[in-house]
Short mmCIF file of C-alpha atoms in Angstrom, two decimals:
data_model
loop_
_atom_site.label_atom_id
_atom_site.label_comp_id
_atom_site.label_asym_id
_atom_site.label_seq_id
_atom_site.Cartn_x
_atom_site.Cartn_y
_atom_site.Cartn_z
CA MET A 124 33.25 -78.51 -31.10
CA SER A 125 36.69 -80.52 -29.99
CA SER A 126 37.14 -80.92 -26.36
CA PRO A 127 38.68 -77.52 -24.42
CA SER A 128 41.81 -79.49 -23.42
CA ARG A 129 43.09 -79.81 -26.50
CA TYR A 130 44.85 -76.59 -27.81
CA ARG A 131 42.58 -74.52 -30.45
CA GLY A 132 43.83 -71.00 -32.05
CA ARG A 133 43.23 -68.70 -34.67
CA PHE A 134 44.39 -66.07 -36.86
CA ALA A 135 41.55 -63.17 -37.54
CA PRO A 136 42.62 -60.97 -39.97
CA SER A 137 40.31 -58.27 -41.65
CA PRO A 138 40.35 -58.07 -45.36
CA THR A 139 40.96 -53.97 -45.41
CA GLY A 140 43.63 -54.77 -47.74
CA PRO A 141 46.27 -57.27 -48.21
CA LEU A 142 49.02 -59.35 -46.00
CA HIS A 143 51.98 -56.72 -44.68
CA ARG A 144 54.87 -57.31 -42.56
CA GLY A 145 52.88 -56.81 -39.17
CA SER A 146 50.29 -59.05 -40.20
CA LEU A 147 52.69 -61.64 -40.74
CA VAL A 148 53.93 -61.73 -37.57
CA THR A 149 51.00 -62.32 -35.99
CA ALA A 150 49.72 -65.08 -38.29
CA LEU A 151 53.44 -66.55 -37.88
CA ALA A 152 53.41 -66.20 -34.40
CA SER A 153 49.62 -68.25 -33.77
CA TRP A 154 50.47 -70.66 -36.36
CA LEU A 155 53.72 -71.34 -34.18
CA ASP A 156 51.78 -71.85 -30.51
CA ALA A 157 49.54 -73.96 -32.10
CA ARG A 158 52.13 -76.10 -33.90
CA ALA A 159 54.32 -75.73 -30.56
CA HIS A 160 51.30 -77.24 -29.15
CA ASN A 161 50.38 -79.80 -31.28
CA GLY A 162 47.18 -77.99 -31.69
CA VAL A 163 44.85 -76.46 -34.52
CA TRP A 164 45.27 -73.55 -36.09
CA ILE A 165 42.18 -72.07 -37.49
CA VAL A 166 41.90 -68.84 -40.26
CA ARG A 167 38.71 -66.80 -39.82
CA MET A 168 38.14 -64.23 -41.59
CA GLU A 169 36.68 -60.79 -39.62
CA ASP A 170 34.77 -59.25 -42.58
CA LEU A 171 31.90 -57.80 -40.44
CA ASP A 172 32.79 -54.05 -41.14
CA GLU A 173 31.28 -54.42 -44.85
CA PRO A 174 32.57 -50.28 -45.49
CA ARG A 175 35.87 -50.87 -44.21
CA CYS A 176 36.58 -54.16 -46.69
CA VAL A 177 38.22 -54.27 -49.81
CA PRO A 178 36.72 -56.48 -52.43
CA GLY A 179 38.93 -59.31 -53.20
CA ALA A 180 40.98 -58.34 -50.13
CA ALA A 181 39.96 -61.66 -47.97
CA GLN A 182 40.87 -64.09 -51.45
CA ASP A 183 44.34 -62.23 -51.65
CA ILE A 184 44.69 -62.69 -47.76
CA LEU A 185 44.15 -66.53 -48.33
CA ASP A 186 46.01 -66.70 -51.51
CA THR A 187 49.87 -65.05 -49.27
CA LEU A 188 48.80 -67.60 -46.45
CA HIS A 189 48.96 -70.48 -48.95
CA ARG A 190 52.03 -69.15 -50.68
CA LEU A 191 53.69 -68.91 -47.07
CA GLY A 192 53.08 -72.43 -46.42
CA LEU A 193 50.16 -71.12 -43.57
CA HIS A 194 47.41 -73.42 -43.90
CA SER A 195 44.21 -73.42 -41.93
CA ASP A 196 43.39 -76.59 -40.16
CA GLU A 197 39.43 -76.77 -40.60
CA PRO A 198 37.29 -74.53 -42.98
CA VAL A 199 37.42 -70.88 -43.20
CA VAL A 200 35.21 -68.99 -40.90
CA TRP A 201 33.42 -65.80 -42.57
CA GLN A 202 32.19 -63.61 -39.99
CA SER A 203 29.92 -62.23 -42.39
CA ARG A 204 27.72 -65.30 -42.49
CA ARG A 205 27.49 -65.37 -38.96
CA HIS A 206 24.91 -62.75 -37.92
CA ALA A 207 22.13 -65.58 -36.47
CA HIS A 208 24.88 -66.45 -33.54
CA TYR A 209 25.40 -62.80 -32.42
CA GLU A 210 21.84 -62.44 -32.53
CA ARG A 211 21.20 -64.98 -30.17
CA ALA A 212 23.80 -63.89 -28.08
CA LEU A 213 22.12 -60.22 -27.51
CA VAL A 214 18.88 -61.27 -27.15
CA SER A 215 20.32 -63.73 -24.20
CA LEU A 216 21.96 -60.94 -22.82
CA THR A 217 19.30 -58.60 -23.30
CA ALA A 218 16.75 -60.89 -21.27
CA ARG A 219 19.14 -61.01 -18.72
CA GLY A 220 19.01 -57.29 -17.85
CA LEU A 221 22.75 -57.18 -19.20
CA VAL A 222 22.10 -54.98 -22.40
CA TYR A 223 20.02 -51.58 -22.82
CA PRO A 224 19.47 -49.31 -25.86
CA CYS A 225 21.99 -46.25 -25.96
CA GLY A 226 20.31 -42.94 -27.95
CA CYS A 227 23.65 -41.08 -27.56
CA THR A 228 25.59 -39.85 -30.11
CA ARG A 229 29.67 -39.42 -29.96
CA ARG A 230 29.46 -36.12 -29.88
CA GLU A 231 27.11 -35.74 -26.94
CA ILE A 232 29.35 -38.92 -24.90
CA ALA A 233 32.15 -36.40 -25.33
CA ASP A 234 30.13 -33.47 -24.04
CA SER A 235 29.07 -35.26 -20.96
CA LEU A 236 32.88 -36.58 -20.27
CA THR A 237 33.79 -32.89 -20.61
CA ARG A 238 31.18 -31.87 -18.05
CA VAL A 239 32.36 -34.20 -15.45
CA HIS A 240 35.99 -33.61 -15.89
CA ALA A 241 36.81 -36.88 -17.40
CA ARG A 242 40.59 -37.95 -17.87
CA HIS A 243 40.67 -41.79 -19.29
CA SER A 244 42.75 -43.63 -21.42
CA THR A 245 39.65 -44.48 -23.25
CA LEU A 246 36.61 -42.90 -23.92
CA ALA A 247 34.74 -44.27 -21.03
CA TYR A 248 31.11 -44.18 -21.50
CA PRO A 249 29.14 -42.33 -18.33
CA GLY A 250 25.86 -44.58 -18.49
CA THR A 251 24.06 -41.82 -19.54
CA CYS A 252 21.18 -44.25 -21.21
CA ARG A 253 21.71 -46.69 -18.13
CA ASP A 254 18.36 -45.86 -16.44
CA GLY A 255 16.29 -45.28 -20.25
CA LEU A 256 16.53 -43.24 -23.05
CA HIS A 257 14.89 -40.00 -21.84
CA GLY A 258 13.26 -39.42 -25.58
CA LYS A 259 16.00 -40.59 -27.71
CA THR A 260 15.90 -42.71 -30.01
CA ALA A 261 17.57 -46.13 -29.66
CA ARG A 262 20.90 -46.08 -31.92
CA ALA A 263 22.99 -49.00 -30.26
CA TRP A 264 23.35 -51.29 -27.71
CA ARG A 265 25.38 -51.39 -24.64
CA LEU A 266 26.12 -54.00 -22.13
CA ARG A 267 26.42 -53.12 -18.85
CA VAL A 268 29.85 -53.35 -16.66
CA PRO A 269 30.16 -54.00 -13.17
CA ASP A 270 30.56 -51.19 -10.53
CA GLY A 271 33.19 -50.70 -7.89
CA ASP A 272 35.39 -53.86 -7.37
CA ALA A 273 33.81 -56.09 -9.59
CA ALA A 274 34.61 -54.03 -12.38
CA LEU A 275 38.54 -54.70 -11.93
CA MET A 276 39.40 -57.23 -14.32
CA ARG A 277 42.94 -58.83 -14.26
CA PHE A 278 44.10 -61.21 -16.14
CA GLN A 279 47.82 -62.90 -17.40
CA ASP A 280 49.45 -62.34 -20.84
CA ARG A 281 51.68 -65.04 -21.59
CA TRP A 282 53.83 -62.26 -23.19
CA LYS A 283 53.48 -59.22 -21.23
CA GLY A 284 52.75 -60.47 -17.83
CA PRO A 285 49.66 -59.58 -15.22
CA GLN A 286 47.12 -57.16 -16.56
CA THR A 287 44.73 -55.18 -14.72
CA GLN A 288 41.70 -53.14 -16.34
CA ASN A 289 38.70 -51.20 -14.46
CA LEU A 290 35.82 -51.44 -16.75
CA ALA A 291 33.89 -48.67 -15.20
CA THR A 292 36.00 -46.37 -15.38
CA GLU A 293 38.77 -46.48 -17.71
CA VAL A 294 35.78 -48.06 -20.55
CA GLY A 295 32.45 -48.06 -19.14
CA ASP A 296 28.91 -49.62 -21.05
CA PHE A 297 30.80 -50.64 -24.05
CA VAL A 298 28.73 -51.29 -27.18
CA LEU A 299 27.88 -54.47 -28.60
CA LYS A 300 25.76 -53.55 -31.83
CA ARG A 301 26.71 -50.08 -33.33
CA ALA A 302 24.34 -47.16 -34.55
CA ASP A 303 24.71 -48.00 -38.09
CA GLY A 304 23.49 -51.77 -37.54
CA GLN A 305 26.92 -53.50 -37.32
CA TRP A 306 27.98 -55.77 -34.60
CA ALA A 307 30.89 -54.92 -32.55
CA TYR A 308 33.96 -56.79 -32.54
CA GLN A 309 34.14 -57.32 -28.80
CA LEU A 310 30.61 -59.55 -29.29
CA ALA A 311 31.46 -60.96 -32.33
CA VAL A 312 34.72 -62.17 -31.09
CA VAL A 313 33.79 -63.70 -28.12
CA VAL A 314 30.97 -65.54 -29.90
CA ASP A 315 32.82 -66.94 -32.29
CA ASP A 316 35.56 -67.93 -30.38
CA GLN A 317 33.50 -69.91 -27.96
CA LEU A 318 31.26 -71.43 -30.71
CA GLN A 319 34.92 -72.28 -32.39
CA GLY A 320 36.17 -73.73 -29.12
CA ILE A 321 39.17 -71.14 -29.23
CA THR A 322 41.69 -72.09 -26.14
CA ASP A 323 44.13 -69.51 -27.20
CA ILE A 324 44.46 -66.27 -28.56
CA VAL A 325 47.50 -64.82 -30.05
CA ARG A 326 47.18 -61.23 -31.40
CA GLY A 327 49.07 -58.26 -31.58
CA ALA A 328 49.50 -56.01 -28.51
CA ASP A 329 47.21 -53.26 -30.10
CA LEU A 330 44.53 -55.53 -28.83
CA LEU A 331 45.28 -55.72 -25.47
CA ASP A 332 43.48 -52.94 -24.01
CA SER A 333 40.08 -54.95 -25.65
CA THR A 334 41.43 -58.16 -23.60
CA ALA A 335 39.23 -57.36 -20.08
CA ARG A 336 35.81 -56.59 -21.99
CA GLN A 337 36.22 -59.83 -24.25
CA ILE A 338 37.06 -61.84 -20.65
CA TYR A 339 33.88 -59.66 -18.89
CA LEU A 340 31.45 -60.72 -21.97
CA GLN A 341 32.96 -64.40 -21.86
CA THR A 342 31.52 -64.31 -18.40
CA CYS A 343 28.13 -63.05 -19.20
CA LEU A 344 27.85 -65.50 -21.66
CA ASP A 345 29.30 -68.28 -19.92
CA ALA A 346 32.03 -69.08 -22.27
CA PRO A 347 35.52 -70.26 -20.94
CA ALA A 348 38.31 -68.03 -20.76
CA PRO A 349 40.49 -68.55 -23.62
CA ARG A 350 44.47 -67.84 -22.84
CA TYR A 351 46.26 -64.66 -24.22
CA LEU A 352 49.43 -63.78 -25.83
CA HIS A 353 50.06 -60.45 -27.37
CA VAL A 354 52.76 -60.08 -29.48
CA PRO A 355 54.81 -56.79 -30.20
CA LEU A 356 53.91 -54.63 -32.94
CA VAL A 357 55.77 -53.66 -35.69
CA MET A 358 56.26 -50.03 -35.95
CA ALA A 359 55.90 -47.55 -38.99
CA ASP A 360 58.54 -45.04 -39.59
CA ASP A 361 56.17 -42.47 -38.30
CA GLY A 362 56.21 -44.31 -34.88
CA GLU A 363 52.54 -45.55 -35.19
CA LYS A 364 51.67 -49.19 -35.61
CA LEU A 365 52.26 -50.53 -39.31
CA SER A 366 48.63 -50.84 -40.65
CA LYS A 367 47.41 -50.22 -44.26
CA GLN A 368 46.06 -47.05 -42.84
CA ASN A 369 49.56 -45.89 -42.96
CA GLY A 370 50.78 -47.20 -45.88
CA ALA A 371 51.80 -50.77 -44.86
CA ALA A 372 53.38 -52.95 -48.30
CA PRO A 373 51.89 -55.59 -49.22
CA LEU A 374 54.23 -58.66 -49.13
CA SER A 375 55.84 -59.37 -51.60
CA LEU A 376 56.46 -63.21 -52.22
CA ASP A 377 56.94 -63.88 -55.82
CA THR A 378 59.81 -66.56 -55.22
CA PRO A 379 60.74 -68.82 -52.62
CA THR A 380 63.46 -67.31 -51.70
CA ALA A 381 61.35 -63.93 -50.89
CA VAL A 382 59.17 -66.04 -48.88
CA LEU A 383 61.87 -67.47 -46.72
CA ALA A 384 62.89 -64.06 -46.20
CA ALA A 385 59.46 -62.35 -45.02
CA LEU A 386 59.26 -65.40 -42.62
CA LYS A 387 62.76 -64.94 -41.41
CA ASN A 388 61.77 -61.33 -40.73
CA ALA A 389 58.88 -62.09 -39.01
CA ALA A 390 60.61 -64.41 -36.66
CA ALA A 391 63.54 -61.99 -36.09
CA HIS A 392 60.70 -59.47 -34.60
CA LEU A 393 59.16 -62.07 -32.32
CA GLY A 394 62.84 -62.49 -30.72
CA LEU A 395 63.36 -66.03 -31.98
CA PRO A 396 67.01 -67.28 -32.56
CA ALA A 397 69.44 -65.47 -35.31
CA THR A 398 69.95 -68.80 -36.40
CA LEU A 399 66.99 -68.81 -38.09
CA ALA A 400 68.86 -66.88 -40.04
CA ASP A 401 71.08 -69.45 -41.60
CA ILE A 402 68.20 -71.96 -42.88
CA ALA A 403 67.86 -72.13 -46.40
CA ASP A 404 64.09 -74.50 -46.51
CA ARG A 405 60.73 -73.47 -45.59
CA ASP A 406 59.82 -76.77 -44.14
CA ARG A 407 63.08 -76.68 -42.03
CA PHE A 408 62.54 -73.31 -41.28
CA TYR A 409 58.95 -74.10 -39.71
CA ALA A 410 60.31 -76.94 -37.90
CA ALA A 411 63.58 -74.80 -36.46
CA ALA A 412 61.11 -71.85 -35.19
CA THR A 413 58.30 -74.10 -33.41
CA GLN A 414 60.93 -76.14 -31.52
CA ALA A 415 62.42 -72.24 -30.71
CA TRP A 416 58.58 -70.95 -30.21
CA ARG A 417 58.31 -74.21 -27.95
CA GLU A 418 61.16 -73.60 -25.74
CA ARG A 419 60.27 -69.86 -24.76
CA HIS A 420 56.35 -70.11 -24.58
CA GLY A 421 55.51 -73.48 -23.78
CA HIS A 422 52.83 -73.91 -21.05
#
């Protein structure tokens, strides 16, 4: 692992389909942030959720990044090959009494929340199995979150400013290993960021809500907390986040002109200077975009 004093960032797509405009914005932002800080940029393939992974999508993503000129500075990391790391983390947390088995179904959780008239932005787990399974069969494994003032997580986002989330009332004890045996995103991403020495995370604003959970899990694993920057989402015509699920078209990068056009559109979405649109060469575009990013987001 490299010294934590040197910037180390990552782009971590899920291979559920080809890259589209929204994922390019995140890829470009994370690459520019790494280059603006003279750091390392790593591609990590988050292919843990096997039922959602599309055959061939991971290689398609890597080929698209290659056409864009966005090359990982280190070998690509595949989450599907890292189960032993996640298992070790779960065993460690369980040994310290921070993790417990849960036998609740989604329906039972929803019913419990209805009975206590809970009204939170997320489906906060009510702690039903905190004190034992009460005859149920273990389905998932949950991390015990703190109560009271200790549950209030505060962090500074480099794009969106000060953030606060109460883990106890807005989230509840959250899942680290799912009922289907799959590792939860929250555990995998924290373990991988720690092991890869990631110092800065640049990603879409849809993951802002996960950050407090990840910061708390980092403290539980004695892992350093990275800096965070969440970029604005690209929205679809229906007002929802642009995604493969709502018909996001794959990038069309058949020619150098198409590549440059896609990059310029992503830069414009990130609020970079309009003068970038006048550049006719990819390498000069990257140099100018990196300098513009450095002036706006340097630290």
